[in-house]
């Protein structure tokens, strides 16, 4: 199964984190990477630039897309990064997520297997 | 036929689901096979190996459906399974001493854990477990849980779709993770159990069959997973409460019969004995907070169930258990129950004292007012009692309970 793992969090956490906390967060991602290499397969993943650098394009209903500066939804918790992982099942994914920094909200979204 | 359902449904479903990796097809095909059996067995006689007959018939239906789907080139997500089940099936198939259902290994624990997976809501899990593990038909689940057929059907369909699409596996977790998963099973079973005791808005007070099925779900789980605090304590609590089912409502008038007036000879004393035995296993153990709360609840239920007469009830012990439980949970409902126990142990005034502030915390409940009315009545404060009964009657949604409150209020003016 292919899963998209979305990581949400308060961006100010990273911005205001002291050096040791940043180091802990980086280490958590490395541990996650190692655990994935052991039990699953990493297909991709990135940390994202802050949400206020987002450009949102509205739906095109005939008169072109409206371009707005900023994310689709202005919330405290913003998407900060993602991984794409091939894993045996949801339980493996959930266990792997145990390695990631505690302050994230994580969404595990299965990819559709198209015929 | 009822017997066949009970004995074989969950086992066969677990097996079909792991063999064909499609919960939806397994359920439909097994329901078809049971339906065929109700038509043919009365005429042709029950086959020598009923489980084998049902399995073969259901397998044929699944294969027919898979072939039909292949023609339409539809691709449905498959259930994640491991190979242990297939090995067990082959071993048992070749084992001449295969028990009552040769060729059908018992893989229901996998099915129980899948239905009660934490990635499903407790409500969905409850409906799904009753359907897939216990084999209750959808309209029956709807009737018992006071929901519409369409609502229950949609809930089950959505849960099955999520299981397949999200890759929730039909496997056994690692031993160190089993405890947390059993915790969830106990929670799901308890939700179903209490739903059976939620007063219906009609003349029938409870739907005790639902509570019985919830007990069955935990009995199956315990049989397969072995003893655990999570399951044992909830099972003990359920058995101790459920043992009083036949005495809660007057069979002639339909009136509510409260605990002190219940005919203790008609309680199920075998179930009470089993409940107290399960409880005794964990009484001296160090337990996590949620299990400790369940233990205290079971202790309270056991005190009620083992008192030879209402007058012999050890209200002091019950009040003590409620005090510990309140400290653990901070729940206003626990405080209300504690107030009742304290009133019995130490007098109505002490009970009234504990009711202070509860109306604000339980604004929709009629029970605080009902308890206050009762305690004022005992103290001879008839005016206050009457006002509190009026308040309770106005909020009470169930006809049987409301009639009871009205009777109590009338007694006051006589």
Short mmCIF file of C-alpha atoms in Angstrom, two decimals:
data_model
loop_
_atom_site.label_atom_id
_atom_site.label_comp_id
_atom_site.label_asym_id
_atom_site.label_seq_id
_atom_site.Cartn_x
_atom_site.Cartn_y
_atom_site.Cartn_z
CA UNK A 1 0.00 0.00 0.00
CA UNK A 2 1.14 3.51 -0.82
CA UNK A 3 0.52 6.16 1.86
CA UNK A 4 0.89 9.91 1.85
CA UNK A 5 1.87 11.06 5.31
CA UNK A 6 0.99 14.71 5.91
CA UNK A 7 2.58 16.55 8.82
CA UNK A 8 0.73 19.51 10.32
CA UNK A 9 1.97 21.74 13.07
CA UNK A 10 2.19 25.23 14.46
CA UNK A 11 4.98 26.86 12.43
CA UNK A 12 5.93 29.10 15.31
CA UNK A 13 7.09 25.99 17.18
CA UNK A 14 10.05 25.55 14.84
CA UNK A 15 10.66 29.31 14.52
CA UNK A 16 10.95 29.78 18.25
CA UNK A 17 12.58 26.42 19.08
CA UNK A 18 15.99 26.54 20.78
CA UNK A 19 18.90 24.75 19.07
CA UNK A 20 18.52 21.53 21.14
CA UNK A 21 14.83 21.24 20.23
CA UNK A 22 15.60 21.74 16.54
CA UNK A 23 18.24 19.06 16.82
CA UNK A 24 15.71 16.70 18.45
CA UNK A 25 13.27 17.32 15.61
CA UNK A 26 15.93 16.65 12.97
CA UNK A 27 16.99 13.47 14.78
CA UNK A 28 13.38 12.30 14.93
CA UNK A 29 13.17 12.60 11.14
CA UNK A 30 16.41 10.66 10.72
CA UNK A 31 15.09 7.92 13.05
CA UNK A 32 11.88 7.85 11.05
CA UNK A 33 13.91 7.49 7.84
CA UNK A 34 15.86 4.56 9.29
CA UNK A 35 12.71 2.83 10.61
CA UNK A 36 11.05 3.24 7.22
CA UNK A 37 14.11 1.77 5.47
CA UNK A 38 13.87 -1.28 7.76
CA UNK A 39 10.15 -2.00 7.60
CA UNK A 40 8.85 -0.20 4.51
CA UNK A 41 10.06 1.87 1.60
CA UNK A 42 10.44 5.61 1.33
CA UNK A 43 9.18 6.88 -2.03
CA UNK A 44 9.63 10.56 -1.34
CA UNK A 45 9.22 13.40 1.09
CA UNK A 46 10.01 17.04 1.66
CA UNK A 47 9.93 19.71 4.31
CA UNK A 48 7.90 22.65 3.00
CA UNK A 49 8.57 26.37 3.10
CA UNK A 50 6.28 28.33 5.49
CA UNK A 51 2.57 28.35 4.63
CA UNK A 52 2.55 32.10 3.94
CA UNK A 53 4.68 31.46 0.84
CA UNK A 54 1.78 29.47 -0.67
CA UNK A 55 0.02 30.61 -3.81
CA UNK A 56 -3.56 29.37 -4.08
CA UNK A 57 -5.35 29.12 -7.43
CA UNK A 58 -9.14 28.98 -7.19
CA UNK A 59 -11.31 26.77 -9.38
CA UNK A 60 -11.78 27.83 -12.99
CA UNK A 61 -15.51 28.31 -13.57
CA UNK A 62 -15.08 29.80 -17.01
CA UNK A 63 -13.39 33.12 -16.28
CA UNK A 64 -9.96 31.78 -15.35
CA UNK A 65 -8.49 30.98 -11.97
CA UNK A 66 -8.37 33.54 -9.20
CA UNK A 67 -4.85 33.76 -7.80
CA UNK A 68 -4.52 34.45 -4.06
CA UNK A 69 -1.51 34.97 -1.87
CA UNK A 70 -1.47 32.51 1.03
CA UNK A 71 -2.79 29.02 1.82
CA UNK A 72 -6.28 27.66 1.05
CA UNK A 73 -7.21 27.68 4.75
CA UNK A 74 -5.66 30.05 7.27
CA UNK A 75 -5.24 27.91 10.38
CA UNK A 76 -2.73 27.74 13.20
CA UNK A 77 -1.74 24.21 12.24
CA UNK A 78 -0.31 24.24 8.73
CA UNK A 79 1.06 21.56 6.45
CA UNK A 80 4.80 21.59 7.08
CA UNK A 81 5.98 18.55 5.19
CA UNK A 82 5.10 15.16 3.76
CA UNK A 83 6.40 11.68 3.16
CA UNK A 84 5.29 9.16 0.58
CA UNK A 85 5.75 5.64 1.93
CA UNK A 86 5.11 2.15 0.59
CA UNK A 87 4.12 0.02 3.63
CA UNK A 88 2.40 -3.30 4.24
CA UNK A 89 -0.58 -1.86 6.07
CA UNK A 90 -1.97 0.96 8.21
CA UNK A 91 -0.66 -0.57 11.44
CA UNK A 92 2.93 -0.49 10.13
CA UNK A 93 2.43 3.15 9.11
CA UNK A 94 1.01 4.07 12.52
CA UNK A 95 3.92 2.41 14.29
CA UNK A 96 6.47 4.18 12.07
CA UNK A 97 4.80 7.50 12.88
CA UNK A 98 5.74 6.94 16.51
CA UNK A 99 9.24 8.17 15.56
CA UNK A 100 8.13 11.60 14.33
CA UNK A 101 8.14 14.76 16.51
CA UNK A 102 5.33 14.75 19.05
CA UNK A 103 3.94 18.21 18.29
CA UNK A 104 2.81 17.28 14.77
CA UNK A 105 -0.69 16.26 13.87
CA UNK A 106 -0.27 13.45 11.35
CA UNK A 107 -2.63 12.43 8.59
CA UNK A 108 -2.16 9.07 6.92
CA UNK A 109 -3.87 9.06 3.58
CA UNK A 110 -3.87 5.91 1.43
CA UNK A 111 -3.25 6.41 -2.29
CA UNK A 112 -5.82 4.89 -4.65
CA UNK A 113 -4.51 1.91 -6.53
CA UNK A 114 -5.54 2.55 -10.10
CA UNK A 115 -6.09 -0.44 -12.31
CA UNK B 1 -30.87 -22.34 12.21
CA UNK B 2 -30.26 -19.94 15.11
CA UNK B 3 -27.69 -22.47 16.35
CA UNK B 4 -25.87 -22.51 13.02
CA UNK B 5 -25.64 -18.70 13.04
CA UNK B 6 -24.23 -18.66 16.52
CA UNK B 7 -21.72 -21.42 16.05
CA UNK B 8 -20.38 -20.74 12.63
CA UNK B 9 -20.97 -17.21 11.40
CA UNK B 10 -17.94 -15.42 12.89
CA UNK B 11 -15.52 -18.26 12.22
CA UNK B 12 -16.61 -18.67 8.61
CA UNK B 13 -16.55 -14.94 7.97
CA UNK B 14 -13.02 -14.59 9.35
CA UNK B 15 -11.92 -17.41 7.11
CA UNK B 16 -13.66 -16.22 3.93
CA UNK B 17 -12.33 -12.70 4.46
CA UNK B 18 -8.77 -13.89 4.79
CA UNK B 19 -9.07 -16.35 1.91
CA UNK B 20 -10.56 -13.92 -0.62
CA UNK B 21 -9.36 -10.67 0.98
CA UNK B 22 -12.73 -8.99 0.47
CA UNK B 23 -14.87 -8.27 3.52
CA UNK B 24 -17.85 -7.08 1.48
CA UNK B 25 -18.00 -10.19 -0.70
CA UNK B 26 -17.36 -12.50 2.25
CA UNK B 27 -20.27 -10.99 4.19
CA UNK B 28 -22.72 -11.07 1.27
CA UNK B 29 -21.75 -14.59 0.25
CA UNK B 30 -22.01 -15.97 3.77
CA UNK B 31 -25.42 -14.33 4.25
CA UNK B 32 -26.49 -15.99 0.98
CA UNK B 33 -25.18 -19.36 2.15
CA UNK B 34 -27.08 -19.10 5.44
CA UNK B 35 -30.19 -18.09 3.54
CA UNK B 36 -29.79 -21.13 1.26
CA UNK B 37 -29.38 -23.30 4.35
CA UNK B 38 -32.66 -22.06 5.87
CA UNK B 39 -34.39 -23.11 2.66
CA UNK B 40 -32.70 -26.44 2.07
CA UNK B 41 -31.79 -27.95 5.42
CA UNK B 42 -35.38 -28.35 6.67
CA UNK B 43 -36.22 -30.31 3.49
CA UNK B 44 -32.91 -32.11 2.76
CA UNK B 45 -31.77 -32.57 6.35
CA UNK B 46 -28.80 -30.89 8.06
CA UNK B 47 -25.55 -31.97 6.35
CA UNK B 48 -22.99 -34.03 8.29
CA UNK B 49 -20.57 -31.10 8.35
CA UNK B 50 -22.76 -27.97 8.43
CA UNK B 51 -19.78 -25.59 8.65
CA UNK B 52 -18.14 -27.27 5.66
CA UNK B 53 -21.39 -27.00 3.68
CA UNK B 54 -21.76 -23.31 4.51
CA UNK B 55 -18.10 -22.62 3.67
CA UNK B 56 -18.29 -24.40 0.30
CA UNK B 57 -21.56 -22.69 -0.62
CA UNK B 58 -20.27 -19.25 0.41
CA UNK B 59 -16.94 -19.79 -1.38
CA UNK B 60 -18.78 -20.59 -4.59
CA UNK B 61 -20.75 -17.33 -4.30
CA UNK B 62 -17.58 -15.30 -3.72
CA UNK B 63 -15.93 -16.85 -6.78
CA UNK B 64 -19.02 -16.12 -8.90
CA UNK B 65 -18.92 -12.48 -7.82
CA UNK B 66 -15.17 -12.20 -8.42
CA UNK B 67 -15.63 -13.58 -11.93
CA UNK B 68 -18.44 -11.12 -12.60
CA UNK B 69 -16.26 -8.26 -11.40
CA UNK B 70 -13.38 -9.42 -13.61
CA UNK B 71 -15.71 -9.18 -16.62
CA UNK B 72 -16.50 -5.58 -15.69
CA UNK B 73 -12.79 -4.93 -15.06
CA UNK B 74 -13.44 -3.42 -11.67
CA UNK B 75 -10.58 -3.36 -9.24
CA UNK B 76 -11.51 -3.28 -5.58
CA UNK B 77 -8.85 -2.82 -2.89
CA UNK B 78 -7.92 -6.10 -1.19
CA UNK B 79 -7.76 -6.74 2.52
CA UNK B 80 -4.24 -7.00 3.94
CA UNK B 81 -3.74 -10.52 5.35
CA UNK B 82 -0.78 -12.64 6.38
CA UNK B 83 -0.05 -16.24 5.51
CA UNK B 84 -0.63 -17.78 8.95
CA UNK B 85 -4.34 -18.14 8.36
CA UNK B 86 -3.89 -20.15 5.18
CA UNK B 87 -1.36 -22.40 6.85
CA UNK B 88 -3.73 -22.98 9.78
CA UNK B 89 -6.54 -23.74 7.37
CA UNK B 90 -4.49 -26.32 5.48
CA UNK B 91 -3.24 -27.94 8.67
CA UNK B 92 -6.71 -28.22 10.08
CA UNK B 93 -8.16 -29.45 6.81
CA UNK B 94 -5.75 -32.37 6.86
CA UNK B 95 -6.21 -32.96 10.58
CA UNK B 96 -8.72 -35.80 10.98
CA UNK B 97 -9.49 -34.67 14.55
CA UNK B 98 -10.62 -31.24 13.37
CA UNK B 99 -13.19 -30.74 16.14
CA UNK B 100 -16.82 -29.80 15.63
CA UNK B 101 -16.15 -27.83 12.46
CA UNK B 102 -13.48 -29.64 10.47
CA UNK B 103 -11.53 -27.42 8.09
CA UNK B 104 -12.61 -24.22 9.87
CA UNK B 105 -9.81 -22.85 12.07
CA UNK B 106 -10.89 -20.20 14.55
CA UNK B 107 -9.55 -16.88 13.33
CA UNK B 108 -12.26 -14.75 14.90
CA UNK B 109 -9.80 -12.82 17.05
CA UNK B 110 -8.34 -11.25 13.90
CA UNK B 111 -11.84 -10.30 12.85
CA UNK B 112 -12.69 -8.88 16.29
CA UNK B 113 -9.52 -6.77 16.31
CA UNK B 114 -10.13 -5.55 12.77
CA UNK B 115 -13.73 -4.54 13.54
CA UNK B 116 -12.52 -2.74 16.67
CA UNK B 117 -9.51 -1.10 15.02
CA UNK B 118 -8.74 2.29 16.59
CA UNK B 119 -8.82 3.92 13.13
CA UNK B 120 -12.62 3.35 13.11
CA UNK B 121 -15.05 5.26 15.31
CA UNK B 122 -16.34 3.34 18.34
CA UNK B 123 -19.88 3.58 16.93
CA UNK B 124 -18.81 2.10 13.59
CA UNK B 125 -16.85 -0.61 15.34
CA UNK B 126 -19.83 -1.55 17.45
CA UNK B 127 -22.13 -1.95 14.43
CA UNK B 128 -19.42 -3.73 12.43
CA UNK B 129 -18.58 -6.22 15.18
CA UNK B 130 -22.25 -7.06 15.74
CA UNK B 131 -22.65 -7.65 12.02
CA UNK B 132 -19.41 -9.46 11.15
CA UNK B 133 -18.40 -11.28 14.34
CA UNK B 134 -21.80 -11.99 15.89
CA UNK B 135 -23.75 -12.20 12.63
CA UNK B 136 -26.70 -10.00 13.59
CA UNK B 137 -28.62 -8.79 10.51
CA UNK B 138 -28.60 -5.02 9.86
CA UNK B 139 -32.31 -4.44 10.74
CA UNK B 140 -31.74 -6.22 14.05
CA UNK B 141 -28.72 -4.02 14.88
CA UNK B 142 -30.80 -0.97 13.95
CA UNK B 143 -33.70 -2.04 16.17
CA UNK B 144 -31.43 -2.76 19.13
CA UNK B 145 -29.43 0.46 18.83
CA UNK B 146 -32.51 2.65 18.15
CA UNK B 147 -31.16 3.72 14.77
CA UNK B 148 -32.62 3.59 11.28
CA UNK B 149 -31.77 0.60 9.05
CA UNK B 150 -30.28 2.92 6.43
CA UNK B 151 -28.07 4.62 9.02
CA UNK B 152 -26.66 1.34 10.30
CA UNK B 153 -26.19 -0.05 6.79
CA UNK B 154 -24.35 3.11 5.71
CA UNK B 155 -22.15 3.04 8.80
CA UNK B 156 -21.15 -0.59 8.16
CA UNK B 157 -20.55 -0.03 4.44
CA UNK B 158 -18.37 2.99 5.11
CA UNK B 159 -16.35 1.11 7.73
CA UNK B 160 -15.75 -1.83 5.37
CA UNK B 161 -14.69 0.56 2.63
CA UNK B 162 -12.25 2.31 4.92
CA UNK B 163 -10.77 -0.98 6.10
CA UNK B 164 -9.95 -1.97 2.53
CA UNK B 165 -8.92 1.46 1.24
CA UNK B 166 -6.77 2.42 4.23
CA UNK B 167 -5.07 -0.96 4.42
CA UNK B 168 -6.24 -1.98 7.89
CA UNK B 169 -4.91 -5.52 8.21
CA UNK B 170 -6.68 -8.74 9.21
CA UNK B 171 -3.67 -9.81 11.24
CA UNK B 172 -2.73 -10.29 14.87
CA UNK B 173 -0.71 -7.42 16.37
CA UNK B 174 2.66 -7.98 18.03
CA UNK B 175 2.15 -9.27 21.62
CA UNK B 176 3.24 -5.95 23.16
CA UNK B 177 0.52 -4.14 21.20
CA UNK B 178 -2.28 -6.60 21.91
CA UNK B 179 -3.19 -4.97 25.26
CA UNK B 180 -4.00 -1.60 23.70
CA UNK B 181 -6.06 -3.30 21.00
CA UNK B 182 -8.03 -5.35 23.55
CA UNK B 183 -8.68 -2.13 25.42
CA UNK B 184 -10.48 -0.85 22.37
CA UNK B 185 -12.44 -4.09 21.97
CA UNK B 186 -13.63 -3.73 25.57
CA UNK B 187 -14.63 -0.12 24.91
CA UNK B 188 -16.60 -1.08 21.79
CA UNK B 189 -18.35 -3.95 23.59
CA UNK B 190 -19.23 -1.72 26.52
CA UNK B 191 -20.72 0.90 24.20
CA UNK B 192 -22.95 -1.76 22.65
CA UNK B 193 -23.81 -3.09 26.10
CA UNK B 194 -24.89 0.27 27.49
CA UNK B 195 -26.81 1.06 24.30
CA UNK B 196 -28.98 -1.95 25.20
CA UNK B 197 -29.80 -0.33 28.51
CA UNK B 198 -30.52 3.18 27.23
CA UNK B 199 -34.23 3.65 27.87
CA UNK B 200 -36.18 3.61 24.64
CA UNK B 201 -38.75 6.36 24.06
CA UNK B 202 -41.50 3.72 24.03
CA UNK B 203 -43.15 1.23 26.38
CA UNK B 204 -40.32 -1.35 26.22
CA UNK B 205 -37.70 -0.29 28.77
CA UNK B 206 -34.56 -2.03 27.52
CA UNK B 207 -33.29 -4.12 24.64
CA UNK B 208 -31.37 -6.64 26.70
CA UNK B 209 -30.53 -8.86 23.71
CA UNK B 210 -28.04 -6.21 22.59
CA UNK B 211 -26.34 -6.32 25.97
CA UNK B 212 -26.23 -10.12 25.69
CA UNK B 213 -24.52 -9.88 22.28
CA UNK B 214 -21.95 -7.45 23.66
CA UNK B 215 -21.14 -9.97 26.39
CA UNK B 216 -20.79 -12.64 23.72
CA UNK B 217 -18.31 -10.47 21.81
CA UNK B 218 -16.10 -10.22 24.89
CA UNK B 219 -16.48 -13.92 25.74
CA UNK B 220 -15.23 -14.77 22.25
CA UNK B 221 -12.36 -12.31 22.60
CA UNK B 222 -11.35 -13.71 25.98
CA UNK B 223 -11.58 -17.29 24.78
CA UNK B 224 -9.19 -16.54 21.92
CA UNK B 225 -6.84 -13.91 23.42
CA UNK B 226 -6.67 -15.29 26.96
CA UNK B 227 -7.18 -13.36 30.20
CA UNK B 228 -6.42 -9.61 30.27
CA UNK B 229 -7.41 -6.87 32.72
CA UNK B 230 -8.99 -4.83 29.92
CA UNK B 231 -11.41 -7.52 28.79
CA UNK B 232 -11.94 -9.39 32.08
CA UNK B 233 -13.00 -6.35 34.10
CA UNK B 234 -15.43 -5.02 31.52
CA UNK B 235 -16.81 -8.52 31.07
CA UNK B 236 -17.22 -8.89 34.85
CA UNK B 237 -19.03 -5.55 35.05
CA UNK B 238 -21.34 -6.46 32.18
CA UNK B 239 -22.15 -9.91 33.59
CA UNK B 240 -22.93 -8.48 37.04
CA UNK B 241 -25.28 -5.84 35.62
CA UNK B 242 -26.85 -8.08 33.02
CA UNK B 243 -27.61 -10.83 35.58
CA UNK B 244 -30.46 -8.63 36.88
CA UNK B 245 -32.12 -8.22 33.47
CA UNK B 246 -35.27 -10.30 34.13
CA UNK B 247 -36.23 -8.33 37.24
CA UNK B 248 -35.94 -4.71 36.09
CA UNK B 249 -39.45 -4.40 34.72
CA UNK B 250 -42.73 -5.74 36.13
CA UNK B 251 -43.85 -8.37 33.57
CA UNK B 252 -47.57 -7.59 34.12
CA UNK B 253 -47.68 -3.81 34.36
CA UNK B 254 -44.44 -2.96 32.54
CA UNK B 255 -43.49 -0.73 35.49
CA UNK B 256 -39.87 -0.09 36.36
CA UNK B 257 -38.69 -2.18 39.33
CA UNK B 258 -35.82 -0.59 41.24
CA UNK B 259 -32.98 -2.62 42.69
CA UNK B 260 -34.28 -2.91 46.28
CA UNK B 261 -37.63 -4.29 45.09
CA UNK B 262 -36.19 -6.71 42.52
CA UNK B 263 -36.80 -10.42 43.12
CA UNK B 264 -33.27 -11.62 43.82
CA UNK B 265 -34.23 -15.25 43.25
CA UNK B 266 -34.72 -14.40 39.60
CA UNK B 267 -31.26 -12.91 39.13
CA UNK B 268 -28.91 -15.11 37.09
CA UNK B 269 -26.70 -16.32 39.91
CA UNK B 270 -24.40 -18.35 37.66
CA UNK B 271 -23.53 -15.13 35.80
CA UNK B 272 -23.01 -13.27 39.08
CA UNK B 273 -20.61 -16.01 40.22
CA UNK B 274 -18.68 -15.78 36.96
CA UNK B 275 -18.54 -11.98 37.21
CA UNK B 276 -17.22 -12.00 40.77
CA UNK B 277 -14.67 -14.71 39.89
CA UNK B 278 -13.33 -12.62 36.98
CA UNK B 279 -13.19 -9.60 39.26
CA UNK B 280 -11.35 -11.50 42.01
CA UNK B 281 -8.47 -12.26 39.60
CA UNK B 282 -7.59 -8.55 39.32
CA UNK B 283 -8.48 -7.14 42.74
CA UNK B 284 -4.96 -7.14 44.17
CA UNK B 285 -3.17 -6.22 40.92
CA UNK B 286 -1.59 -2.90 40.02
CA UNK B 287 -3.69 -1.50 37.20
CA UNK B 288 -3.59 1.42 34.76
CA UNK B 289 -6.13 4.19 35.52
CA UNK B 290 -8.79 3.11 32.99
CA UNK B 291 -8.63 -0.49 34.23
CA UNK B 292 -8.73 0.70 37.82
CA UNK B 293 -11.94 2.62 37.01
CA UNK B 294 -13.44 -0.52 35.48
CA UNK B 295 -12.41 -2.53 38.52
CA UNK B 296 -14.17 -0.08 40.86
CA UNK B 297 -17.32 -0.15 38.74
CA UNK B 298 -17.29 -3.94 38.83
CA UNK B 299 -16.71 -3.89 42.60
CA UNK B 300 -19.83 -1.73 43.01
CA UNK B 301 -21.89 -4.00 40.76
CA UNK B 302 -20.64 -7.04 42.69
CA UNK B 303 -21.65 -5.53 46.05
CA UNK B 304 -25.20 -5.08 44.75
CA UNK B 305 -25.35 -8.47 43.06
CA UNK B 306 -24.09 -10.47 46.04
CA UNK B 307 -26.12 -8.83 48.83
CA UNK B 308 -28.63 -11.49 50.03
CA UNK B 309 -31.31 -8.79 50.54
CA UNK B 310 -31.53 -5.09 49.78
CA UNK B 311 -31.18 -4.33 53.49
CA UNK B 312 -27.91 -6.29 53.60
CA UNK B 313 -26.29 -4.11 50.90
CA UNK B 314 -22.90 -2.81 52.08
CA UNK B 315 -23.55 0.83 51.15
CA UNK B 316 -20.44 1.89 53.06
CA UNK B 317 -18.24 -0.14 50.72
CA UNK B 318 -20.17 1.10 47.68
CA UNK B 319 -19.83 4.74 48.81
CA UNK B 320 -16.11 4.17 49.31
CA UNK B 321 -15.70 2.69 45.81
CA UNK B 322 -17.63 5.63 44.32
CA UNK B 323 -15.40 8.09 46.17
CA UNK B 324 -12.30 6.44 44.65
CA UNK B 325 -13.96 6.38 41.25
CA UNK B 326 -14.87 10.06 41.46
CA UNK B 327 -11.30 10.91 42.35
CA UNK B 328 -10.10 8.91 39.34
CA UNK B 329 -12.59 10.21 36.77
CA UNK B 330 -13.95 13.54 38.08
CA UNK B 331 -17.25 12.57 36.47
CA UNK B 332 -20.46 14.31 37.66
CA UNK B 333 -22.43 11.12 36.95
CA UNK B 334 -20.16 9.25 39.37
CA UNK B 335 -20.74 11.98 41.95
CA UNK B 336 -24.50 11.58 41.57
CA UNK B 337 -24.23 7.84 42.16
CA UNK B 338 -21.91 8.49 45.08
CA UNK B 339 -24.51 10.82 46.59
CA UNK B 340 -27.09 8.00 46.43
CA UNK B 341 -24.69 5.54 48.10
CA UNK B 342 -23.66 8.05 50.78
CA UNK B 343 -27.34 8.78 51.54
CA UNK B 344 -27.92 5.07 52.09
CA UNK B 345 -24.81 4.66 54.23
CA UNK B 346 -24.84 7.90 56.21
CA UNK B 347 -28.33 9.40 55.83
CA UNK B 348 -30.21 11.60 53.30
CA UNK B 349 -28.69 14.86 54.51
CA UNK B 350 -25.15 13.66 53.71
CA UNK B 351 -26.38 12.62 50.24
CA UNK B 352 -28.05 15.99 49.56
CA UNK B 353 -24.82 17.69 50.48
CA UNK B 354 -23.02 15.91 47.61
CA UNK B 355 -25.68 16.99 45.06
CA UNK B 356 -24.64 20.63 45.32
CA UNK B 357 -23.63 22.06 41.95
CA UNK B 358 -24.60 18.95 39.95
CA UNK B 359 -27.55 20.57 38.15
CA UNK B 360 -25.17 22.89 36.34
CA UNK B 361 -22.91 20.00 35.34
CA UNK B 362 -25.74 17.69 34.21
CA UNK B 363 -28.29 20.18 32.85
CA UNK B 364 -30.18 17.72 30.62
CA UNK B 365 -30.46 14.84 33.05
CA UNK B 366 -33.58 14.19 35.09
CA UNK B 367 -31.66 12.03 37.56
CA UNK B 368 -30.20 14.76 39.79
CA UNK B 369 -33.69 16.14 40.40
CA UNK B 370 -35.08 12.62 40.92
CA UNK B 371 -32.45 11.83 43.56
CA UNK B 372 -32.93 15.19 45.26
CA UNK B 373 -36.70 14.58 45.36
CA UNK B 374 -36.23 11.15 46.91
CA UNK B 375 -33.83 12.42 49.59
CA UNK B 376 -36.06 15.37 50.51
CA UNK B 377 -39.02 13.00 50.75
CA UNK B 378 -37.09 10.84 53.21
CA UNK B 379 -36.28 13.89 55.31
CA UNK B 380 -39.98 14.84 55.33
CA UNK B 381 -39.39 18.03 53.27
CA UNK B 382 -42.53 17.41 51.18
CA UNK B 383 -42.63 20.81 49.50
CA UNK B 384 -39.04 20.57 48.26
CA UNK B 385 -39.55 16.94 47.29
CA UNK B 386 -42.67 17.75 45.24
CA UNK B 387 -40.92 20.56 43.36
CA UNK B 388 -37.94 18.31 42.57
CA UNK B 389 -40.22 15.48 41.34
CA UNK B 390 -41.99 17.96 39.02
CA UNK B 391 -38.62 19.01 37.64
CA UNK B 392 -37.50 15.39 37.11
CA UNK B 393 -40.80 14.40 35.44
CA UNK B 394 -40.50 17.34 33.05
CA UNK B 395 -37.05 16.19 31.89
CA UNK B 396 -37.53 12.42 31.82
CA UNK B 397 -37.71 11.07 28.24
CA UNK B 398 -38.77 7.47 28.99
CA UNK B 399 -42.43 6.57 29.63
CA UNK B 400 -41.70 3.78 32.12
CA UNK B 401 -39.35 5.91 34.19
CA UNK B 402 -41.67 8.91 34.06
CA UNK B 403 -44.60 6.79 35.31
CA UNK B 404 -42.39 5.69 38.19
CA UNK B 405 -41.56 9.29 39.15
CA UNK B 406 -45.24 10.26 38.94
CA UNK B 407 -46.13 7.38 41.28
CA UNK B 408 -43.51 8.53 43.79
CA UNK B 409 -44.79 12.12 43.65
CA UNK B 410 -48.37 10.92 44.22
CA UNK B 411 -47.31 8.88 47.28
CA UNK B 412 -45.98 12.10 48.75
CA UNK B 413 -49.38 13.83 48.79
CA UNK B 414 -51.19 10.83 50.31
#
